XYZ file of C-alpha atoms in Angstrom:
720
model
C -2.898 29.465 17.924
C -5.487 26.551 19.310
C -5.193 26.873 22.987
C -7.036 23.876 25.735
C -10.073 25.979 26.112
C -11.060 25.475 22.835
C -11.024 21.765 23.300
C -12.623 21.697 25.194
C -15.643 23.756 23.791
C -15.439 21.926 20.636
C -15.619 18.323 22.278
C -19.155 20.028 24.362
C -20.696 21.419 22.328
C -21.625 18.060 20.260
C -20.357 15.345 24.299
C -21.933 17.446 27.180
C -21.218 14.489 29.282
C -17.648 14.675 28.239
C -15.146 13.881 31.299
C -13.057 17.913 31.495
C -10.658 16.592 34.284
C -9.923 13.302 32.525
C -8.977 15.221 29.255
C -6.957 18.144 31.771
C -5.155 14.951 33.711
C -3.915 14.158 29.848
C -3.428 17.479 28.286
C -0.946 18.413 31.909
C 0.579 15.835 31.390
C 1.823 16.090 27.527
C 3.146 19.486 28.515
C 4.777 18.236 31.199
C 6.761 15.705 29.244
C 7.055 17.207 25.899
C 8.202 20.989 28.411
C 10.470 22.121 26.676
C 11.195 20.950 22.553
C 10.274 22.002 19.724
C 9.361 21.676 16.451
C 11.431 22.748 13.401
C 9.252 25.699 13.619
C 10.232 26.835 16.789
C 6.962 27.001 18.103
C 6.511 24.378 20.981
C 6.294 20.636 20.676
C 2.888 21.151 22.446
C 1.106 22.706 20.328
C 0.622 20.291 17.673
C -0.932 17.501 19.862
C -3.313 19.754 20.072
C -3.896 19.848 17.038
C -4.836 16.371 16.229
C -6.963 16.423 19.546
C -8.940 18.938 17.618
C -9.388 17.777 13.729
C -10.731 14.778 16.252
C -12.853 16.959 17.702
C -14.003 17.437 13.985
C -14.283 14.180 13.791
C -16.870 13.586 17.169
C -14.824 11.832 18.073
C -14.948 10.125 21.860
C -13.167 11.242 24.748
C -10.271 7.908 24.932
C -10.148 9.247 21.791
C -9.345 13.170 22.132
C -6.848 12.054 24.774
C -5.346 9.471 22.784
C -4.597 12.597 20.163
C -2.721 14.455 23.429
C -0.756 11.821 23.931
C 0.489 10.150 21.063
C 3.977 11.454 21.077
C 4.979 10.494 24.548
C 5.972 7.722 24.227
C 7.789 8.004 21.014
C 9.729 11.367 21.337
C 9.992 11.489 25.743
C 10.624 8.972 28.240
C 7.223 8.358 29.177
C 5.881 3.949 28.522
C 3.780 2.341 27.759
C 3.437 1.054 30.759
C 2.912 4.524 32.989
C 0.183 5.662 30.454
C -1.643 2.134 31.248
C -1.461 3.003 34.761
C -2.171 6.803 34.492
C -4.748 6.645 31.546
C -6.275 2.537 31.565
C -5.803 -0.081 29.558
C -7.466 0.351 26.486
C -5.985 4.124 25.883
C -2.051 2.662 26.532
C -2.965 -0.403 23.901
C -4.845 2.570 21.419
C -0.942 5.038 22.335
C 1.165 1.878 21.978
C -0.880 0.824 18.410
C -0.713 5.080 17.213
C 3.225 5.119 18.480
C 6.125 4.585 15.762
C 8.094 1.988 16.046
C 11.529 3.468 16.296
C 13.568 1.191 17.905
C 12.913 -2.398 16.374
C 16.320 -4.420 16.927
C 18.239 -6.765 14.086
C 16.292 -4.634 11.474
C 16.291 -2.495 8.169
C 14.953 0.238 7.171
C 12.242 -1.249 4.678
C 11.842 -4.222 7.710
C 11.234 -1.432 10.320
C 8.294 0.795 8.635
C 6.880 -2.425 7.594
C 6.503 -3.827 10.841
C 5.469 -0.377 11.733
C 2.910 -0.379 9.367
C 1.534 -4.122 9.965
C 1.103 -2.549 13.549
C -0.357 -0.059 13.470
C -3.338 -2.108 10.871
C -3.687 -4.456 13.232
C -4.173 -2.208 15.691
C -6.651 -0.218 13.429
C -8.116 -3.856 13.106
C -8.651 -4.566 16.595
C -9.775 -0.084 17.854
C -10.747 1.576 14.590
C -10.348 4.987 16.717
C -6.188 4.271 16.114
C -6.433 4.701 12.649
C -8.489 8.015 12.903
C -5.939 9.125 15.580
C -3.234 8.187 13.025
C -4.344 10.066 10.143
C -5.487 13.553 12.520
C -1.394 13.310 12.685
C -0.342 12.833 9.945
C -2.647 15.185 8.249
C -1.106 18.521 11.047
C 1.542 17.055 10.156
C 1.763 17.603 6.744
C 0.038 21.025 6.882
C 3.236 22.057 8.944
C 5.569 20.086 6.031
C 7.603 22.991 4.770
C 9.980 23.403 7.767
C 11.337 19.465 6.372
C 14.186 18.847 4.289
C 13.757 18.376 0.363
C 14.220 14.508 0.355
C 12.407 14.533 3.652
C 8.977 15.880 1.878
C 9.139 14.133 -0.697
C 9.202 10.321 1.370
C 7.123 11.568 3.315
C 4.530 12.428 0.848
C 4.407 9.529 -1.160
C 4.319 7.539 1.905
C 1.059 9.860 2.725
C -0.022 9.238 -0.870
C 0.582 5.799 -0.647
C -1.128 4.029 2.486
C -2.601 7.502 4.849
C -4.522 8.940 2.091
C -6.197 5.620 0.786
C -7.080 4.491 4.317
C -9.143 7.150 4.504
C -10.477 6.832 1.218
C -11.484 3.214 2.490
C -13.238 4.401 5.826
C -14.804 6.931 4.216
C -13.817 9.927 5.514
C -13.965 12.048 2.626
C -12.326 15.678 3.212
C -9.101 13.666 4.737
C -8.513 12.016 1.814
C -8.581 15.205 -0.399
C -6.583 16.795 2.096
C -4.024 14.721 2.201
C -4.117 13.801 -1.007
C -3.184 17.741 -2.611
C -1.335 18.008 -0.171
C 1.624 15.746 -0.690
C 0.171 16.833 -4.777
C 1.710 19.668 -3.620
C 5.516 18.613 -2.097
C 6.060 15.439 -4.393
C 4.917 17.333 -8.025
C 4.883 20.640 -6.960
C 4.968 22.644 -11.130
C 1.734 21.084 -11.790
C -0.145 21.724 -8.492
C 1.359 25.392 -8.992
C -0.259 24.824 -12.481
C -3.846 23.663 -11.557
C -3.870 25.937 -8.421
C -2.614 28.861 -10.961
C -6.160 27.962 -13.768
C -8.387 27.480 -10.983
C -7.610 31.089 -9.867
C -8.252 32.549 -13.202
C -11.562 30.973 -13.391
C -12.332 30.768 -9.925
C -14.942 33.888 -10.746
C -16.785 33.123 -13.433
C -17.491 29.071 -11.544
C -19.273 30.458 -8.421
C -21.466 32.814 -11.357
C -21.438 29.246 -12.971
C -22.452 27.000 -9.262
C -25.720 29.836 -8.803
C -27.008 29.777 -11.700
C -27.075 25.783 -11.759
C -28.998 25.959 -7.900
C -30.717 28.397 -8.938
C -32.675 26.582 -11.603
C -32.151 22.929 -9.903
C -34.455 24.446 -6.951
C -37.071 26.064 -8.772
C -37.517 23.232 -10.775
C -38.011 21.463 -7.272
C -39.979 23.966 -5.479
C -42.492 22.904 -8.693
C -42.541 19.528 -7.767
C -42.942 20.385 -4.352
C -39.455 19.349 -2.879
C -36.976 20.590 -0.405
C -33.887 20.053 -0.551
C -30.470 21.298 0.102
C -28.083 22.172 -3.215
C -24.761 23.539 -3.082
C -21.652 22.850 -5.101
C -17.904 22.172 -4.908
C -15.110 22.724 -7.327
C -13.071 19.325 -7.569
C -10.104 19.069 -5.116
C -6.419 19.628 -7.555
C -4.928 15.796 -8.042
C -8.405 14.674 -8.619
C -8.196 16.615 -11.501
C -4.801 15.424 -12.289
C -5.242 12.687 -11.963
C -8.292 13.192 -14.955
C -5.944 14.412 -17.072
C -3.331 12.240 -17.070
C -6.330 9.632 -17.600
C -7.683 11.256 -20.249
C -3.820 12.478 -21.294
C -6.291 16.341 -21.400
C -5.001 19.139 -20.507
C -6.231 21.689 -18.424
C -8.612 22.813 -20.822
C -9.779 19.896 -21.985
C -10.967 19.117 -17.952
C -15.267 20.250 -17.617
C -16.349 18.238 -15.217
C -15.057 19.994 -12.369
C -17.410 21.484 -10.632
C -20.491 18.891 -8.581
C -24.230 19.861 -7.693
C -24.926 17.584 -4.722
C -28.637 18.327 -3.365
C -29.506 16.035 -0.506
C -33.237 15.810 0.623
C -34.969 14.199 2.964
C -35.960 10.697 1.987
C -34.736 8.057 -0.111
C -37.837 7.672 -2.781
C -37.120 12.269 -3.703
C -33.926 10.946 -4.801
C -34.475 9.034 -7.306
C -37.441 11.509 -8.250
C -34.797 13.942 -8.600
C -33.156 12.372 -10.571
C -35.512 12.391 -13.384
C -36.402 15.361 -13.066
C -32.426 16.612 -13.404
C -32.803 13.786 -16.740
C -35.951 15.653 -17.927
C -33.780 19.183 -17.931
C -30.453 17.814 -18.920
C -29.878 15.442 -21.169
C -27.663 12.036 -19.859
C -24.061 11.573 -20.240
C -24.433 7.370 -21.590
C -23.293 5.338 -19.260
C -22.226 8.415 -16.657
C -24.240 6.748 -13.922
C -24.139 5.426 -11.068
C -26.265 3.780 -8.330
C -23.857 3.374 -5.841
C -27.115 3.676 -2.964
C -27.728 0.036 -4.030
C -24.297 -0.607 -4.356
C -22.961 0.919 -1.583
C -19.046 1.520 -1.536
C -17.241 -0.991 0.753
C -16.336 2.533 2.956
C -19.991 3.056 2.960
C -20.907 5.304 0.500
C -24.289 6.203 -0.675
C -25.068 8.398 -3.384
C -27.122 8.256 -6.842
C -24.052 9.892 -9.592
C -25.252 10.606 -12.839
C -23.477 13.400 -15.782
C -25.460 16.086 -17.999
C -24.567 17.961 -20.336
C -26.145 21.407 -18.088
C -25.534 24.867 -19.306
C -23.982 26.026 -21.928
C -23.328 22.801 -22.942
C -20.716 21.935 -20.021
C -20.412 18.678 -18.171
C -21.541 18.676 -14.353
C -21.917 16.095 -12.335
C -25.286 15.711 -10.018
C -24.990 14.095 -6.512
C -28.174 12.954 -4.529
C -28.702 11.923 -0.815
C -30.590 12.406 1.962
C -28.757 13.710 4.997
C -27.713 10.158 7.394
C -26.272 9.143 3.123
C -24.302 12.588 3.635
C -22.976 12.388 7.037
C -21.527 9.389 5.719
C -19.977 10.442 2.809
C -18.387 12.969 4.458
C -17.193 10.912 7.871
C -17.507 7.902 6.647
C -16.512 5.264 9.031
C -15.978 8.206 11.990
C -20.045 9.163 11.447
C -21.843 5.608 11.783
C -19.389 4.571 14.803
C -19.484 6.013 18.263
C -18.053 5.288 19.971
C -19.422 4.500 23.723
C -18.415 2.938 26.690
C -14.405 1.863 24.115
C -16.940 -0.475 22.081
C -14.726 -2.153 19.393
C -16.056 -3.108 16.461
C -17.157 -6.708 15.894
C -16.344 -9.879 13.177
C -20.534 -9.184 13.018
C -21.233 -6.025 12.546
C -21.635 -5.726 8.827
C -20.015 -6.041 5.919
C -19.733 -2.246 6.056
C -16.158 -4.213 8.405
C -15.703 -6.616 5.453
C -11.985 -5.123 4.456
C -11.719 -4.595 8.374
C -12.859 -7.882 9.149
C -10.234 -8.431 5.554
C -7.047 -7.623 7.480
C -7.444 -10.279 10.318
C -7.434 -12.726 7.907
C -4.240 -11.662 6.496
C -1.390 -10.871 9.130
C -2.890 -13.838 10.883
C -2.354 -15.616 7.595
C 1.108 -13.456 6.209
C 3.737 -14.034 9.080
C 5.948 -11.626 6.418
C 6.177 -7.671 7.076
C 6.946 -6.283 4.390
C 4.909 -9.022 2.701
C 1.944 -7.801 4.858
C 2.492 -4.593 3.490
C 1.953 -4.642 0.053
C -1.018 -7.386 0.902
C -2.605 -3.880 2.194
C -0.431 -1.291 0.104
C -2.113 -2.950 -3.282
C -5.851 -3.554 -2.050
C -5.823 0.644 -0.768
C -4.729 1.050 -4.782
C -8.072 3.175 -6.125
C -8.731 1.799 -8.510
C -12.332 1.253 -10.842
C -14.800 -1.809 -8.982
C -16.861 -4.164 -10.817
C -19.858 -5.587 -8.878
C -20.483 -9.723 -9.541
C -23.471 -12.179 -8.415
C -23.072 -15.127 -7.096
C -25.963 -17.663 -8.878
C -27.735 -17.456 -6.150
C -27.331 -13.397 -6.111
C -25.636 -13.013 -3.493
C -23.532 -9.610 -4.643
C -19.575 -9.193 -4.540
C -16.954 -6.216 -5.180
C -13.976 -6.569 -6.824
C -11.165 -4.334 -9.379
C -11.925 -3.786 -12.371
C -9.680 -6.344 -14.546
C -10.723 -9.427 -12.025
C -11.371 -12.993 -12.690
C -13.262 -16.629 -12.277
C -10.080 -17.956 -9.789
C -10.774 -14.553 -8.202
C -13.814 -15.135 -7.646
C -13.419 -18.352 -6.642
C -11.020 -17.542 -3.518
C -13.286 -15.063 -2.373
C -15.287 -17.993 -1.965
C -12.679 -20.564 -0.248
C -9.896 -20.587 0.126
C -10.530 -24.658 -1.951
C -12.787 -23.952 -4.743
C -9.873 -21.481 -5.197
C -7.781 -24.119 -5.641
C -9.286 -26.251 -7.521
C -10.592 -23.813 -9.945
C -11.111 -24.962 -13.595
C -12.976 -22.383 -15.209
C -16.274 -20.679 -14.142
C -20.234 -20.205 -15.962
C -21.085 -16.831 -17.238
C -25.583 -17.646 -18.039
C -24.195 -20.871 -20.474
C -21.244 -20.482 -20.606
C -18.513 -21.511 -20.041
C -15.483 -18.896 -19.975
C -11.530 -19.526 -19.528
C -9.443 -18.846 -16.139
C -7.790 -15.476 -17.228
C -11.086 -14.149 -18.611
C -11.988 -10.941 -17.082
C -15.323 -10.842 -15.229
C -17.871 -7.747 -16.468
C -19.842 -5.520 -13.845
C -23.461 -7.105 -13.151
C -21.935 -10.462 -14.525
C -23.563 -13.827 -12.413
C -20.829 -16.947 -11.979
C -20.821 -20.078 -10.937
C -17.696 -21.922 -10.616
C -16.337 -25.580 -11.946
C -13.646 -27.313 -9.887
C -12.530 -30.265 -10.530
C -10.225 -32.827 -7.731
C -7.706 -33.060 -10.281
C -6.877 -28.961 -10.346
C -3.718 -27.114 -8.761
C -3.090 -23.770 -8.840
C -0.340 -22.196 -11.140
C 2.375 -19.894 -11.166
C 0.901 -18.562 -14.536
C -2.145 -18.034 -12.863
C -0.713 -14.822 -10.593
C 0.514 -12.965 -13.515
C -3.258 -12.931 -14.878
C -5.625 -12.376 -10.950
C -5.808 -9.317 -9.745
C -7.159 -9.537 -5.765
C -4.751 -9.981 -2.972
C -7.017 -12.495 -0.597
C -6.117 -14.967 -4.659
C -2.844 -14.243 -4.820
C -1.344 -14.665 -1.480
C -3.383 -18.412 -1.698
C -1.885 -19.698 -5.255
C 1.478 -18.160 -3.350
C 0.739 -19.685 -0.288
C -0.483 -23.250 -2.343
C 2.639 -23.314 -4.221
C 5.193 -22.691 -1.492
C 3.744 -25.808 0.457
C 3.941 -28.081 -2.802
C 7.914 -26.100 -3.643
C 8.199 -27.464 -0.202
C 7.566 -31.125 0.282
C 8.435 -31.301 -3.326
C 12.360 -30.053 -2.096
C 12.052 -32.325 0.959
C 11.470 -34.984 -0.980
C 14.118 -34.929 -3.973
C 16.045 -32.820 -0.433
C 15.108 -36.585 1.537
C 16.599 -38.577 -2.028
C 19.805 -37.265 -2.272
C 20.274 -37.883 0.887
C 19.317 -41.295 1.271
C 22.443 -42.022 -1.617
C 25.221 -40.313 -0.314
C 24.230 -41.939 3.512
C 23.778 -45.281 1.920
C 28.125 -45.263 1.720
C 28.149 -45.113 5.559
C 25.183 -47.208 6.564
C 23.832 -44.450 7.338
C 19.699 -43.532 6.264
C 17.465 -40.520 6.650
C 14.977 -43.212 8.738
C 17.779 -44.102 10.822
C 19.282 -40.725 11.444
C 15.375 -39.079 12.114
C 15.189 -42.265 14.784
C 17.746 -41.767 16.629
C 17.047 -37.639 16.965
C 20.488 -37.247 14.928
C 18.843 -35.499 12.149
C 17.344 -32.787 14.497
C 20.243 -32.076 16.599
C 22.199 -31.386 13.289
C 18.655 -29.281 11.644
C 19.815 -27.231 14.394
C 23.322 -27.033 13.596
C 21.184 -25.479 10.922
C 19.267 -22.899 12.187
C 16.371 -24.761 10.746
C 13.464 -25.079 12.466
C 13.067 -29.124 12.092
C 14.283 -31.690 9.409
C 11.986 -31.397 6.752
C 13.602 -28.185 6.038
C 16.533 -28.713 6.888
C 15.741 -31.397 3.752
C 14.360 -29.308 1.843
C 17.125 -26.756 2.166
C 19.005 -29.707 -0.195
C 16.706 -30.195 -2.467
C 16.749 -26.581 -3.352
C 20.576 -26.785 -2.977
C 21.399 -24.681 0.338
C 22.878 -27.201 1.974
C 24.236 -30.401 1.084
C 23.923 -34.477 1.796
C 27.709 -34.245 3.079
C 27.397 -30.788 5.127
C 25.624 -33.083 7.258
C 27.093 -35.849 7.373
C 29.839 -34.358 8.807
C 27.391 -32.926 11.499
C 26.642 -36.212 12.364
C 30.901 -38.387 11.531
C 34.391 -38.052 12.709
C 36.327 -36.344 10.066
C 38.923 -39.569 9.592
C 35.630 -41.445 9.214
C 34.703 -39.180 6.455
C 38.616 -38.638 4.340
C 38.673 -42.252 3.735
C 35.622 -42.341 1.470
C 36.178 -38.545 -0.204
C 40.240 -39.512 -0.110
C 41.189 -38.326 -3.668
C 37.593 -37.069 -3.990
C 36.734 -33.491 -4.994
C 33.147 -33.325 -2.529
C 29.899 -32.993 -3.682
C 30.293 -29.022 -2.100
C 32.822 -28.358 -3.785
C 30.583 -30.308 -7.226
C 27.677 -28.102 -6.530
C 29.882 -25.012 -5.436
C 31.766 -25.423 -9.080
C 27.965 -24.886 -10.896
C 27.761 -21.978 -10.041
C 31.536 -20.433 -10.305
C 32.109 -18.181 -13.567
C 34.563 -20.070 -15.621
C 37.125 -16.835 -16.914
C 35.196 -13.901 -15.052
C 34.835 -10.771 -16.719
C 34.320 -9.001 -13.769
C 33.704 -9.421 -9.951
C 30.590 -8.918 -9.056
C 28.857 -6.783 -6.652
C 27.072 -8.407 -3.685
C 28.345 -11.778 -2.164
C 26.654 -15.081 -2.120
C 27.163 -17.020 1.438
C 30.499 -15.349 1.852
C 32.092 -16.936 -1.122
C 33.477 -15.618 -3.980
C 33.201 -15.913 -7.809
C 30.282 -17.590 -8.024
C 27.371 -16.924 -10.772
C 24.630 -14.066 -9.926
C 22.362 -11.462 -11.644
C 20.158 -9.250 -11.497
C 17.058 -9.448 -11.685
C 15.428 -7.526 -14.401
C 11.895 -7.310 -12.489
C 13.285 -4.832 -9.531
C 17.099 -4.189 -10.752
C 18.043 -3.610 -7.472
C 21.086 -1.260 -6.945
C 24.183 -1.367 -4.592
C 23.508 0.170 -0.727
C 19.194 -1.396 -1.813
C 17.749 -3.842 1.118
C 18.707 -7.360 -1.360
C 18.007 -11.540 -0.698
C 19.080 -14.166 -2.873
C 17.073 -17.044 -4.975
C 18.778 -20.394 -6.033
C 17.344 -20.847 -10.083
C 18.581 -23.663 -11.938
C 21.332 -23.931 -13.932
C 21.687 -20.247 -13.938
C 23.120 -19.318 -10.610
C 21.859 -17.065 -8.157
C 19.109 -14.181 -9.319
C 19.403 -11.051 -7.143
C 15.988 -9.052 -6.162
C 15.148 -6.184 -3.898
C 13.607 -7.673 -0.341
C 11.006 -5.536 -1.833
C 10.563 -7.333 -4.954
C 6.425 -8.909 -5.586
C 8.122 -11.368 -8.424
C 10.736 -12.687 -5.250
C 7.635 -12.505 -2.469
C 6.231 -14.815 -5.166
C 8.731 -17.788 -4.531
C 9.555 -19.991 -2.136
C 11.609 -18.898 1.129
C 13.651 -22.016 0.620
C 15.240 -21.348 -2.786
C 17.124 -17.710 -0.970
C 20.312 -17.161 0.041
C 21.764 -14.148 2.215
C 23.467 -11.836 -0.043
C 25.055 -8.740 1.083
C 26.363 -6.346 -0.989
C 30.557 -5.949 -1.566
C 31.178 -2.942 0.137
C 34.631 -2.214 -1.058
C 34.318 -2.434 -4.413
C 31.687 -0.097 -5.560
C 31.048 -1.963 -9.166
C 28.785 -0.303 -11.424
C 24.788 -1.097 -11.474
C 22.069 -0.116 -13.990
C 18.561 2.080 -12.705
C 16.204 3.350 -15.062
C 14.692 6.973 -15.013
C 11.292 8.407 -15.749
C 11.038 12.022 -15.754
C 7.784 13.807 -17.039
C 9.150 16.962 -18.266
C 7.610 20.401 -20.280
C 8.527 19.649 -24.190
C 10.258 22.957 -24.706
C 13.798 22.873 -26.563
C 17.251 22.338 -24.659
C 16.218 20.905 -21.052
C 16.750 16.950 -22.392
C 20.551 18.243 -22.291
C 19.668 20.549 -19.372
C 19.143 16.905 -17.976
C 21.393 14.839 -19.422
C 24.632 17.791 -18.081
C 23.235 17.493 -14.747
C 23.671 13.164 -15.101
C 26.902 14.268 -16.289
C 27.998 16.091 -13.747
C 27.345 13.518 -10.630
C 30.037 11.069 -13.295
C 27.603 9.237 -14.372
C 26.835 7.419 -17.622
C 24.117 7.467 -19.482
C 23.704 4.505 -20.840
C 20.438 5.194 -23.255
C 17.812 7.468 -23.696
C 14.305 7.027 -24.487
C 11.944 9.840 -24.877
C 8.032 10.455 -25.422
C 5.999 13.328 -26.509
C 2.712 12.946 -24.376
C -0.438 15.743 -25.317
C -0.706 17.967 -22.557
C 2.659 19.342 -23.945
C 4.484 17.852 -21.468
C 7.472 15.045 -22.326
C 7.782 11.969 -20.619
C 12.271 10.918 -21.111
C 13.448 7.550 -19.711
C 16.946 6.762 -19.020
C 19.541 4.360 -18.325
C 22.345 5.559 -15.985
C 24.959 3.845 -14.155
C 25.118 4.344 -10.492
C 27.699 3.255 -7.970
C 24.735 3.052 -5.466
C 21.250 3.925 -3.303
C 23.219 6.978 -2.230
C 24.051 8.153 -5.821
C 20.694 7.857 -7.867
C 19.040 9.442 -5.223
C 21.786 12.340 -6.209
C 20.818 11.860 -9.451
C 17.089 12.320 -8.897
C 17.331 14.762 -5.776
C 18.857 17.378 -9.672
C 16.749 16.479 -12.324
C 13.453 17.290 -10.008
C 15.346 20.978 -9.120
C 15.599 21.904 -12.504
C 13.244 24.753 -14.177
C 11.077 22.476 -15.730
C 10.980 19.405 -14.161
C 7.196 18.363 -12.742
C 8.673 15.116 -11.325
C 11.340 11.866 -10.969
C 10.518 8.336 -10.478
C 12.820 5.574 -10.600
C 11.379 2.794 -13.145
C 11.364 -0.792 -12.919
C 10.934 -3.019 -15.719
């Protein structure tokens, strides 16, 4: 078991000036407040913060970071407050602990909102002090290492979050060993059968690979000696999840993956890198299109190296990575190697291009007030994609996801350039907005003051920045349009009572009415009228006595009734499982883009002539719509009605497995509406089931039961 004295030894090995007194104080405090607490394994809880601190010493972080590692759970899991931490350990440590702490008691929020708010706070804290996320990564990696005692559903949930968020963040920050371990641990719990297959094959061929590695290293060493080049050469096997990704991407089996070993050649200086590249290319034939110069064009996480894949001994493909010792240090440790903290230094806005991503986070969180939207933007930006490098007319290099367009490029320059983008020049050729940029293109944007962003742009832009800016413009334009329409409708109705919007605005009456409807101002109230959420008659009902209104509308159906009648079903065949604004029999439909299931957080959007569309709150298409069109909706818990959901099941292609899965589904009294099967090249099958479920718990039970079947590799919910 790792002990505090071991921790001190690790710290003093790289930092002789470490404050032993501060570290002891933090350890004693953590031990005191966690006394009597145990983990699911039965071990004392104190083991966890000690192990987290140990992982931080592996990154050679400063005293404050190690202290935060020891204290990171005291606010969440004990009665300790942030104020107490600040009083005992100072403001910097308290701020970092607050950034790492999970927020578990946010009132009036559903589960998804709490998750999004937690994530937002963590990311913002990271943008202010990078050490926060390094501590959080250490916390996550130890939790993943010790997750065997968790319930199956918790294992799946935590592993998916780790794969979606934490591993990509580690990759962005260049901490490659954490990224690889998080991916492999998540892979082990998310797809245990596939993980075991790859692990078994690895063990069987391990001795052969070790001999191959020795032979290649000896050959390279001998050749470099002829040129008097000193180098440190090593060979490593790629981690399991990396191999699985290659299998999936290329549709291959394990036996068909040949480049599972990478060799590293670490040399003294930059010129030796390129000389070694020429030497190894003279030894083995390079594979066309498989050379990358990350020294000339570093990755966003500061990674620098030369990569080349060649046909090596025995016709096997091998990858050689060539770098200097300093490059290797950054490749392994990333931002932790680059940024050694002294006296609580923080990353500033002008600390170089290597922190451009963190600075972008600051911008996004200032622009996006919705936590769920902010989380989606960050997760999308973290998604591991092939990147391309594009040049400006001045020769500056910008990096984009593969498939990016001139619109993405335009918004990377400035919002106004993006909004007015009507095309682009690549070389001397004019290309349309949808044109996919190629690696190495030099792009010049063509603008026009009459051009405006279109909803269609959202279908082809790739970058989060472009998508966010387009949505902001469309929302603002839609709001202006709805204000104009709402004002027109109100003026028409108000004339009956010798009133006008201008008169009611000047008198302050309209502002008071807006507050009664819980709107922030008069414009928001008018926009809601334009979208049909509020009627002019409802506004008049707040401004005039009932008797005066009755005189005008006597024996006539009110405008409110007309609006509601448009959305009523003439002959409802089945009650909706959703309530809209507390009224029955309104026309609702479930959006096909996210297929909401009873129990999921949902939101309604008013459509033109098709009633109210029900989306999940996390639906990316719903997020592109104006807030003015949203209406409060909830599931009708009294009457359980069936809703459809799609499941994608990856399994072994073996006799009887389809019948076994179908039988498992039927045991939960679930109807199968449709099923499709696709056979894959690696002797697996993907079965897509359309099932009818009562609620999200019913769906999750089906997924859990199917996942437990022998031969089933993965079960995922499929959105249309």
